[in-house]
Amino acid sequence: MATNGDWPYPLWIAHRGAGKLAPENTLAAFRVGASHGYRAFECDVKLSADGVPFLLHDASLQRTTPERGTAGARSWAELSRLDAGGWHSRAFAGEPIPSLEAIAAYVLRNGFALNIEIKPTPGQEPETGRVVAREAVRLWAASRHAPVAPPLLSSFRPEALQGARETAPELPRALLLDTLWSGWFDIARALKVRACVTNYAVMDEALIAQLHGAGLRALVYTVNDPAEAQRLLELGIDGIITDAVDRFSPGESLRD
């Protein structure tokens, strides 16, 4: 796996698997991303009503399944039976919502890297961070396959990252930022994150210098425009999360 210096993650990361070419946050999406050469993936993880970590971006079910209502209010037995692929196209009808355990088995067996975005149901931030971190430690430690990079745990919610830090301080963490809100840098340092992952529109040379100066890595989401990708590569970005797995080669880097 090609990595970026002492940072054990590839530069290019497939967003929600390959969440435009296939139904996001499903094993099918991961397989499509892998078929385009990607070896690092991002996904969203929240908890079922009975505490099982599973993949879903939204708090509600209606965008990506035939059901409605809060996903986290359903048991894993209910969630695991839902069609999470038919909304995308008929080719993926019947694709299930995967558990974190299923995704971990896939990435570990193939030697891929994983960025787990902790995406709590509102009100469950600390608990989601704790459970996701605990399960990540268990799943990666139990793997009998060749060692891979530990999962990178990221979140927009500092409370979730704090829960993860309390449970598994050894796992690397990243603070997600849509904007540079007041106090973000102090929070990032207090949480002892390894990286900040920002909306690509706010990442510039000064911000990369600030992060690198503090010993942090600078990553961005979700870059689908070649001109933006080139700008960021020239600035020395450490990671690019993209939907455009069919347009960007994961070996592409202007710094090589």
PDB file of C-alpha atoms in Angstrom:
ATOM      1  CA  MET A   1       0.000   0.000   0.000  1.00  0.00           C
ATOM      2  CA  ALA A   2       1.497   3.341  -1.020  1.00  0.00           C
ATOM      3  CA  THR A   3       1.554   5.707   1.935  1.00  0.00           C
ATOM      4  CA  ASN A   4       2.462   9.310   2.517  1.00  0.00           C
ATOM      5  CA  GLY A   5       5.648   9.384   4.594  1.00  0.00           C
ATOM      6  CA  ASP A   6       5.038   8.406   8.236  1.00  0.00           C
ATOM      7  CA  TRP A   7       1.298   8.864   7.676  1.00  0.00           C
ATOM      8  CA  PRO A   8       0.102   5.289   7.001  1.00  0.00           C
ATOM      9  CA  TYR A   9      -2.815   6.187   4.710  1.00  0.00           C
ATOM     10  CA  PRO A  10      -2.917   6.548   0.925  1.00  0.00           C
ATOM     11  CA  LEU A  11      -3.357  10.020  -0.517  1.00  0.00           C
ATOM     12  CA  TRP A  12      -6.588   9.167  -2.355  1.00  0.00           C
ATOM     13  CA  ILE A  13      -9.625   7.973  -0.370  1.00  0.00           C
ATOM     14  CA  ALA A  14     -12.906   6.768  -1.869  1.00  0.00           C
ATOM     15  CA  HIS A  15     -15.889   8.586  -0.317  1.00  0.00           C
ATOM     16  CA  ARG A  16     -18.538   6.293   1.200  1.00  0.00           C
ATOM     17  CA  GLY A  17     -16.945   3.466  -0.770  1.00  0.00           C
ATOM     18  CA  ALA A  18     -17.591   4.690  -4.279  1.00  0.00           C
ATOM     19  CA  GLY A  19     -20.781   6.390  -3.306  1.00  0.00           C
ATOM     20  CA  LYS A  20     -21.808   7.825  -6.668  1.00  0.00           C
ATOM     21  CA  LEU A  21     -21.166   4.829  -8.905  1.00  0.00           C
ATOM     22  CA  ALA A  22     -22.795   2.450  -6.404  1.00  0.00           C
ATOM     23  CA  PRO A  23     -25.065   2.858  -3.363  1.00  0.00           C
ATOM     24  CA  GLU A  24     -23.046   4.727  -0.740  1.00  0.00           C
ATOM     25  CA  ASN A  25     -21.875   3.005   2.434  1.00  0.00           C
ATOM     26  CA  THR A  26     -22.422  -0.516   1.102  1.00  0.00           C
ATOM     27  CA  LEU A  27     -20.056  -3.364   0.351  1.00  0.00           C
ATOM     28  CA  ALA A  28     -21.000  -2.936  -3.302  1.00  0.00           C
ATOM     29  CA  ALA A  29     -19.615   0.611  -3.222  1.00  0.00           C
ATOM     30  CA  PHE A  30     -16.368  -0.592  -1.664  1.00  0.00           C
ATOM     31  CA  ARG A  31     -16.014  -3.217  -4.370  1.00  0.00           C
ATOM     32  CA  VAL A  32     -16.556  -0.636  -7.103  1.00  0.00           C
ATOM     33  CA  GLY A  33     -13.950   1.641  -5.535  1.00  0.00           C
ATOM     34  CA  ALA A  34     -11.500  -1.240  -5.307  1.00  0.00           C
ATOM     35  CA  SER A  35     -12.123  -2.089  -8.962  1.00  0.00           C
ATOM     36  CA  HIS A  36     -10.842   1.414  -9.818  1.00  0.00           C
ATOM     37  CA  GLY A  37      -7.653   0.815  -7.868  1.00  0.00           C
ATOM     38  CA  TYR A  38      -8.563   2.496  -4.579  1.00  0.00           C
ATOM     39  CA  ARG A  39      -6.992   1.088  -1.438  1.00  0.00           C
ATOM     40  CA  ALA A  40      -8.407   3.512   1.126  1.00  0.00           C
ATOM     41  CA  PHE A  41     -12.063   4.156   1.881  1.00  0.00           C
ATOM     42  CA  GLU A  42     -14.218   6.461   3.985  1.00  0.00           C
ATOM     43  CA  CYS A  43     -17.559   5.457   5.493  1.00  0.00           C
ATOM     44  CA  ASP A  44     -20.123   6.732   8.008  1.00  0.00           C
ATOM     45  CA  VAL A  45     -20.924   4.685  11.111  1.00  0.00           C
ATOM     46  CA  LYS A  46     -23.687   5.076  13.695  1.00  0.00           C
ATOM     47  CA  LEU A  47     -25.369   2.786  16.259  1.00  0.00           C
ATOM     48  CA  SER A  48     -28.526   0.725  16.031  1.00  0.00           C
ATOM     49  CA  ALA A  49     -30.987   0.797  18.929  1.00  0.00           C
ATOM     50  CA  ASP A  50     -29.271  -2.279  20.358  1.00  0.00           C
ATOM     51  CA  GLY A  51     -25.772  -0.843  20.016  1.00  0.00           C
ATOM     52  CA  VAL A  52     -24.503  -2.421  16.789  1.00  0.00           C
ATOM     53  CA  PRO A  53     -22.286  -0.115  14.681  1.00  0.00           C
ATOM     54  CA  PHE A  54     -23.528   0.027  11.080  1.00  0.00           C
ATOM     55  CA  LEU A  55     -22.981   2.117   7.964  1.00  0.00           C
ATOM     56  CA  LEU A  56     -25.344   4.970   7.139  1.00  0.00           C
ATOM     57  CA  HIS A  57     -24.817   8.664   6.536  1.00  0.00           C
ATOM     58  CA  ASP A  58     -28.194  10.190   7.369  1.00  0.00           C
ATOM     59  CA  ALA A  59     -29.939  10.147  10.729  1.00  0.00           C
ATOM     60  CA  SER A  60     -33.098   9.057   8.888  1.00  0.00           C
ATOM     61  CA  LEU A  61     -33.719   6.129   6.580  1.00  0.00           C
ATOM     62  CA  GLN A  62     -35.759   7.603   3.750  1.00  0.00           C
ATOM     63  CA  ARG A  63     -33.042   8.780   1.353  1.00  0.00           C
ATOM     64  CA  THR A  64     -31.283   5.431   0.955  1.00  0.00           C
ATOM     65  CA  THR A  65     -33.873   2.802   1.954  1.00  0.00           C
ATOM     66  CA  PRO A  66     -37.636   2.296   1.399  1.00  0.00           C
ATOM     67  CA  GLU A  67     -38.280   2.978   5.114  1.00  0.00           C
ATOM     68  CA  ARG A  68     -38.754   6.220   7.018  1.00  0.00           C
ATOM     69  CA  GLY A  69     -37.849   7.444  10.490  1.00  0.00           C
ATOM     70  CA  THR A  70     -34.717   7.522  12.623  1.00  0.00           C
ATOM     71  CA  ALA A  71     -32.284   4.754  11.728  1.00  0.00           C
ATOM     72  CA  GLY A  72     -30.835   4.601  15.223  1.00  0.00           C
ATOM     73  CA  ALA A  73     -34.257   3.798  16.655  1.00  0.00           C
ATOM     74  CA  ARG A  74     -34.293   0.429  14.820  1.00  0.00           C
ATOM     75  CA  SER A  75     -32.664  -2.791  15.994  1.00  0.00           C
ATOM     76  CA  TRP A  76     -29.838  -4.251  13.950  1.00  0.00           C
ATOM     77  CA  ALA A  77     -32.089  -7.205  13.066  1.00  0.00           C
ATOM     78  CA  GLU A  78     -34.495  -4.749  11.416  1.00  0.00           C
ATOM     79  CA  LEU A  79     -31.818  -2.622   9.753  1.00  0.00           C
ATOM     80  CA  SER A  80     -29.926  -5.583   8.318  1.00  0.00           C
ATOM     81  CA  ARG A  81     -32.992  -6.625   6.288  1.00  0.00           C
ATOM     82  CA  LEU A  82     -33.493  -3.267   4.547  1.00  0.00           C
ATOM     83  CA  ASP A  83     -32.742  -2.647   0.865  1.00  0.00           C
ATOM     84  CA  ALA A  84     -29.986  -0.015   0.788  1.00  0.00           C
ATOM     85  CA  GLY A  85     -29.292  -0.320  -2.947  1.00  0.00           C
ATOM     86  CA  GLY A  86     -32.545  -0.016  -4.868  1.00  0.00           C
ATOM     87  CA  TRP A  87     -32.656   3.770  -4.467  1.00  0.00           C
ATOM     88  CA  HIS A  88     -29.448   4.012  -6.522  1.00  0.00           C
ATOM     89  CA  SER A  89     -30.346   1.745  -9.441  1.00  0.00           C
ATOM     90  CA  ARG A  90     -32.003  -1.550 -10.227  1.00  0.00           C
ATOM     91  CA  ALA A  91     -28.597  -3.187 -10.565  1.00  0.00           C
ATOM     92  CA  PHE A  92     -28.063  -2.801  -6.818  1.00  0.00           C
ATOM     93  CA  ALA A  93     -31.569  -3.588  -5.593  1.00  0.00           C
ATOM     94  CA  GLY A  94     -31.448  -5.691  -2.433  1.00  0.00           C
ATOM     95  CA  GLU A  95     -27.966  -4.546  -1.374  1.00  0.00           C
ATOM     96  CA  PRO A  96     -28.057  -4.570   2.442  1.00  0.00           C
ATOM     97  CA  ILE A  97     -26.864  -2.050   4.985  1.00  0.00           C
ATOM     98  CA  PRO A  98     -23.534  -3.448   6.207  1.00  0.00           C
ATOM     99  CA  SER A  99     -22.362  -3.624   9.784  1.00  0.00           C
ATOM    100  CA  LEU A 100     -18.977  -2.203  10.731  1.00  0.00           C
ATOM    101  CA  GLU A 101     -17.920  -5.808  11.335  1.00  0.00           C
ATOM    102  CA  ALA A 102     -18.719  -6.738   7.722  1.00  0.00           C
ATOM    103  CA  ILE A 103     -16.821  -3.760   6.322  1.00  0.00           C
ATOM    104  CA  ALA A 104     -13.863  -4.465   8.606  1.00  0.00           C
ATOM    105  CA  ALA A 105     -13.720  -8.052   7.359  1.00  0.00           C
ATOM    106  CA  TYR A 106     -13.650  -6.813   3.767  1.00  0.00           C
ATOM    107  CA  VAL A 107     -10.940  -4.160   4.193  1.00  0.00           C
ATOM    108  CA  LEU A 108      -8.760  -6.324   6.405  1.00  0.00           C
ATOM    109  CA  ARG A 109      -8.934  -9.284   4.046  1.00  0.00           C
ATOM    110  CA  ASN A 110      -7.853  -7.038   1.169  1.00  0.00           C
ATOM    111  CA  GLY A 111      -5.273  -4.937   3.021  1.00  0.00           C
ATOM    112  CA  PHE A 112      -7.212  -1.690   2.570  1.00  0.00           C
ATOM    113  CA  ALA A 113      -7.176   1.370   4.840  1.00  0.00           C
ATOM    114  CA  LEU A 114     -10.380   2.693   6.394  1.00  0.00           C
ATOM    115  CA  ASN A 115     -11.450   6.125   7.604  1.00  0.00           C
ATOM    116  CA  ILE A 116     -14.464   5.634   9.867  1.00  0.00           C
ATOM    117  CA  GLU A 117     -16.490   8.802  10.221  1.00  0.00           C
ATOM    118  CA  ILE A 118     -18.337   8.564  13.527  1.00  0.00           C
ATOM    119  CA  LYS A 119     -21.782   9.840  12.558  1.00  0.00           C
ATOM    120  CA  PRO A 120     -23.905   9.733  15.722  1.00  0.00           C
ATOM    121  CA  THR A 121     -27.651   9.898  15.897  1.00  0.00           C
ATOM    122  CA  PRO A 122     -28.160  13.308  17.574  1.00  0.00           C
ATOM    123  CA  GLY A 123     -27.836  12.946  21.334  1.00  0.00           C
ATOM    124  CA  GLN A 124     -25.661   9.836  21.139  1.00  0.00           C
ATOM    125  CA  GLU A 125     -22.317  11.474  20.408  1.00  0.00           C
ATOM    126  CA  PRO A 126     -20.124  10.228  23.306  1.00  0.00           C
ATOM    127  CA  GLU A 127     -21.627   6.741  23.337  1.00  0.00           C
ATOM    128  CA  THR A 128     -21.234   6.337  19.583  1.00  0.00           C
ATOM    129  CA  GLY A 129     -17.598   7.369  19.826  1.00  0.00           C
ATOM    130  CA  ARG A 130     -16.977   4.906  22.629  1.00  0.00           C
ATOM    131  CA  VAL A 131     -18.667   1.948  20.929  1.00  0.00           C
ATOM    132  CA  VAL A 132     -17.129   2.558  17.500  1.00  0.00           C
ATOM    133  CA  ALA A 133     -13.651   2.852  19.022  1.00  0.00           C
ATOM    134  CA  ARG A 134     -14.116  -0.278  21.136  1.00  0.00           C
ATOM    135  CA  GLU A 135     -15.333  -2.296  18.163  1.00  0.00           C
ATOM    136  CA  ALA A 136     -12.585  -0.974  15.911  1.00  0.00           C
ATOM    137  CA  VAL A 137      -9.933  -2.118  18.376  1.00  0.00           C
ATOM    138  CA  ARG A 138     -11.557  -5.544  18.656  1.00  0.00           C
ATOM    139  CA  LEU A 139     -11.991  -6.067  14.921  1.00  0.00           C
ATOM    140  CA  TRP A 140      -8.530  -4.937  13.852  1.00  0.00           C
ATOM    141  CA  ALA A 141      -6.805  -6.800  16.691  1.00  0.00           C
ATOM    142  CA  ALA A 142      -8.644 -10.021  15.813  1.00  0.00           C
ATOM    143  CA  SER A 143      -7.609  -9.949  12.164  1.00  0.00           C
ATOM    144  CA  ARG A 144      -5.438 -12.823  11.001  1.00  0.00           C
ATOM    145  CA  HIS A 145      -4.557 -11.083   7.768  1.00  0.00           C
ATOM    146  CA  ALA A 146      -1.462  -9.045   6.998  1.00  0.00           C
ATOM    147  CA  PRO A 147      -1.140  -5.950   9.200  1.00  0.00           C
ATOM    148  CA  VAL A 148      -2.732  -2.823   7.755  1.00  0.00           C
ATOM    149  CA  ALA A 149      -2.997   0.750   8.979  1.00  0.00           C
ATOM    150  CA  PRO A 150      -5.265   1.170  11.993  1.00  0.00           C
ATOM    151  CA  PRO A 151      -8.651   2.702  11.225  1.00  0.00           C
ATOM    152  CA  LEU A 152      -8.679   6.501  11.289  1.00  0.00           C
ATOM    153  CA  LEU A 153     -11.619   7.707  13.406  1.00  0.00           C
ATOM    154  CA  SER A 154     -13.010  11.072  12.324  1.00  0.00           C
ATOM    155  CA  SER A 155     -16.036  13.143  13.284  1.00  0.00           C
ATOM    156  CA  PHE A 156     -17.561  16.590  13.082  1.00  0.00           C
ATOM    157  CA  ARG A 157     -18.599  16.092  16.715  1.00  0.00           C
ATOM    158  CA  PRO A 158     -15.854  16.704  19.305  1.00  0.00           C
ATOM    159  CA  GLU A 159     -17.923  14.787  21.869  1.00  0.00           C
ATOM    160  CA  ALA A 160     -17.767  11.685  19.697  1.00  0.00           C
ATOM    161  CA  LEU A 161     -14.008  12.026  19.293  1.00  0.00           C
ATOM    162  CA  GLN A 162     -13.641  12.455  23.034  1.00  0.00           C
ATOM    163  CA  GLY A 163     -15.603   9.242  23.587  1.00  0.00           C
ATOM    164  CA  ALA A 164     -13.300   7.478  21.143  1.00  0.00           C
ATOM    165  CA  ARG A 165     -10.220   8.910  22.815  1.00  0.00           C
ATOM    166  CA  GLU A 166     -11.327   7.741  26.261  1.00  0.00           C
ATOM    167  CA  THR A 167     -11.984   4.216  24.971  1.00  0.00           C
ATOM    168  CA  ALA A 168      -9.108   3.684  22.545  1.00  0.00           C
ATOM    169  CA  PRO A 169      -6.511   6.455  22.843  1.00  0.00           C
ATOM    170  CA  GLU A 170      -4.155   4.468  20.633  1.00  0.00           C
ATOM    171  CA  LEU A 171      -6.369   4.826  17.559  1.00  0.00           C
ATOM    172  CA  PRO A 172      -5.655   7.884  15.387  1.00  0.00           C
ATOM    173  CA  ARG A 173      -8.383  10.523  15.298  1.00  0.00           C
ATOM    174  CA  ALA A 174      -9.250  13.408  12.961  1.00  0.00           C
ATOM    175  CA  LEU A 175     -11.502  16.425  13.434  1.00  0.00           C
ATOM    176  CA  LEU A 176     -13.850  17.118  10.521  1.00  0.00           C
ATOM    177  CA  LEU A 177     -14.499  20.776   9.731  1.00  0.00           C
ATOM    178  CA  ASP A 178     -17.035  22.217   7.322  1.00  0.00           C
ATOM    179  CA  THR A 179     -16.002  25.717   8.406  1.00  0.00           C
ATOM    180  CA  LEU A 180     -13.225  27.026  10.615  1.00  0.00           C
ATOM    181  CA  TRP A 181     -15.456  27.770  13.593  1.00  0.00           C
ATOM    182  CA  SER A 182     -14.173  29.704  16.581  1.00  0.00           C
ATOM    183  CA  GLY A 183     -11.915  27.585  18.770  1.00  0.00           C
ATOM    184  CA  TRP A 184     -11.524  24.674  16.335  1.00  0.00           C
ATOM    185  CA  PHE A 185      -7.744  24.602  16.565  1.00  0.00           C
ATOM    186  CA  ASP A 186      -7.708  24.525  20.364  1.00  0.00           C
ATOM    187  CA  ILE A 187     -10.287  21.722  20.319  1.00  0.00           C
ATOM    188  CA  ALA A 188      -8.221  19.751  17.813  1.00  0.00           C
ATOM    189  CA  ARG A 189      -5.141  20.006  20.019  1.00  0.00           C
ATOM    190  CA  ALA A 190      -7.083  19.202  23.185  1.00  0.00           C
ATOM    191  CA  LEU A 191      -8.456  16.050  21.536  1.00  0.00           C
ATOM    192  CA  LYS A 192      -4.924  15.107  20.436  1.00  0.00           C
ATOM    193  CA  VAL A 193      -6.057  14.412  16.888  1.00  0.00           C
ATOM    194  CA  ARG A 194      -3.584  13.369  14.232  1.00  0.00           C
ATOM    195  CA  ALA A 195      -5.304  15.280  11.433  1.00  0.00           C
ATOM    196  CA  CYS A 196      -7.992  17.745  10.445  1.00  0.00           C
ATOM    197  CA  VAL A 197     -10.225  16.985   7.475  1.00  0.00           C
ATOM    198  CA  THR A 198     -11.860  20.095   6.037  1.00  0.00           C
ATOM    199  CA  ASN A 199     -14.254  21.044   3.307  1.00  0.00           C
ATOM    200  CA  TYR A 200     -11.872  21.497   0.385  1.00  0.00           C
ATOM    201  CA  ALA A 201     -13.067  25.075  -0.164  1.00  0.00           C
ATOM    202  CA  VAL A 202     -11.544  26.273   3.133  1.00  0.00           C
ATOM    203  CA  MET A 203      -8.200  24.525   2.720  1.00  0.00           C
ATOM    204  CA  ASP A 204      -5.418  26.811   1.574  1.00  0.00           C
ATOM    205  CA  GLU A 205      -1.664  27.227   1.918  1.00  0.00           C
ATOM    206  CA  ALA A 206      -1.909  29.043   5.267  1.00  0.00           C
ATOM    207  CA  LEU A 207      -4.139  26.389   6.809  1.00  0.00           C
ATOM    208  CA  ILE A 208      -1.892  23.558   5.634  1.00  0.00           C
ATOM    209  CA  ALA A 209       1.086  25.401   7.117  1.00  0.00           C
ATOM    210  CA  GLN A 210      -0.789  25.869  10.410  1.00  0.00           C
ATOM    211  CA  LEU A 211      -1.668  22.180  10.609  1.00  0.00           C
ATOM    212  CA  HIS A 212       1.750  20.938   9.555  1.00  0.00           C
ATOM    213  CA  GLY A 213       3.370  23.354  11.991  1.00  0.00           C
ATOM    214  CA  ALA A 214       1.402  21.704  14.789  1.00  0.00           C
ATOM    215  CA  GLY A 215       2.403  18.224  13.634  1.00  0.00           C
ATOM    216  CA  LEU A 216      -1.039  17.505  12.161  1.00  0.00           C
ATOM    217  CA  ARG A 217      -1.984  16.151   8.765  1.00  0.00           C
ATOM    218  CA  ALA A 218      -4.254  18.085   6.393  1.00  0.00           C
ATOM    219  CA  LEU A 219      -6.985  16.245   4.496  1.00  0.00           C
ATOM    220  CA  VAL A 220      -9.991  17.432   2.490  1.00  0.00           C
ATOM    221  CA  TYR A 221     -13.423  16.300   1.335  1.00  0.00           C
ATOM    222  CA  THR A 222     -15.103  15.908  -1.163  1.00  0.00           C
ATOM    223  CA  VAL A 223     -12.953  16.778  -4.178  1.00  0.00           C
ATOM    224  CA  ASN A 224     -14.415  15.858  -7.575  1.00  0.00           C
ATOM    225  CA  ASP A 225     -13.015  18.672  -9.729  1.00  0.00           C
ATOM    226  CA  PRO A 226      -9.602  18.105 -11.358  1.00  0.00           C
ATOM    227  CA  ALA A 227      -8.580  21.763 -11.005  1.00  0.00           C
ATOM    228  CA  GLU A 228      -9.265  21.689  -7.264  1.00  0.00           C
ATOM    229  CA  ALA A 229      -7.408  18.414  -6.909  1.00  0.00           C
ATOM    230  CA  GLN A 230      -4.392  19.869  -8.697  1.00  0.00           C
ATOM    231  CA  ARG A 231      -4.453  23.004  -6.516  1.00  0.00           C
ATOM    232  CA  LEU A 232      -4.472  20.927  -3.350  1.00  0.00           C
ATOM    233  CA  LEU A 233      -1.800  18.522  -4.527  1.00  0.00           C
ATOM    234  CA  GLU A 234       0.489  21.446  -5.334  1.00  0.00           C
ATOM    235  CA  LEU A 235      -0.076  22.823  -1.817  1.00  0.00           C
ATOM    236  CA  GLY A 236       1.049  19.530  -0.261  1.00  0.00           C
ATOM    237  CA  ILE A 237      -2.257  18.092   0.940  1.00  0.00           C
ATOM    238  CA  ASP A 238      -1.999  14.790   2.818  1.00  0.00           C
ATOM    239  CA  GLY A 239      -5.293  13.220   1.792  1.00  0.00           C
ATOM    240  CA  ILE A 240      -8.113  13.735  -0.709  1.00  0.00           C
ATOM    241  CA  ILE A 241     -11.528  12.174  -0.221  1.00  0.00           C
ATOM    242  CA  THR A 242     -13.364  11.882  -3.536  1.00  0.00           C
ATOM    243  CA  ASP A 243     -16.509  10.518  -5.150  1.00  0.00           C
ATOM    244  CA  ALA A 244     -14.818  10.588  -8.562  1.00  0.00           C
ATOM    245  CA  VAL A 245     -13.080   7.231  -8.355  1.00  0.00           C
ATOM    246  CA  ASP A 246     -13.546   6.789 -12.100  1.00  0.00           C
ATOM    247  CA  ARG A 247     -11.789  10.089 -12.863  1.00  0.00           C
ATOM    248  CA  PHE A 248      -8.859  10.186 -10.426  1.00  0.00           C
ATOM    249  CA  SER A 249      -6.195   7.499 -10.380  1.00  0.00           C
ATOM    250  CA  PRO A 250      -5.328   6.654  -6.767  1.00  0.00           C
ATOM    251  CA  GLY A 251      -1.659   6.697  -7.745  1.00  0.00           C
ATOM    252  CA  GLU A 252      -1.940  10.291  -8.936  1.00  0.00           C
ATOM    253  CA  SER A 253       0.245  12.818  -7.156  1.00  0.00           C
ATOM    254  CA  LEU A 254       2.087  15.887  -8.376  1.00  0.00           C
ATOM    255  CA  ARG A 255       4.518  15.461  -5.485  1.00  0.00           C
ATOM    256  CA  ASP A 256       6.003  12.183  -6.716  1.00  0.00           C
TER     257      ASP A 256
END
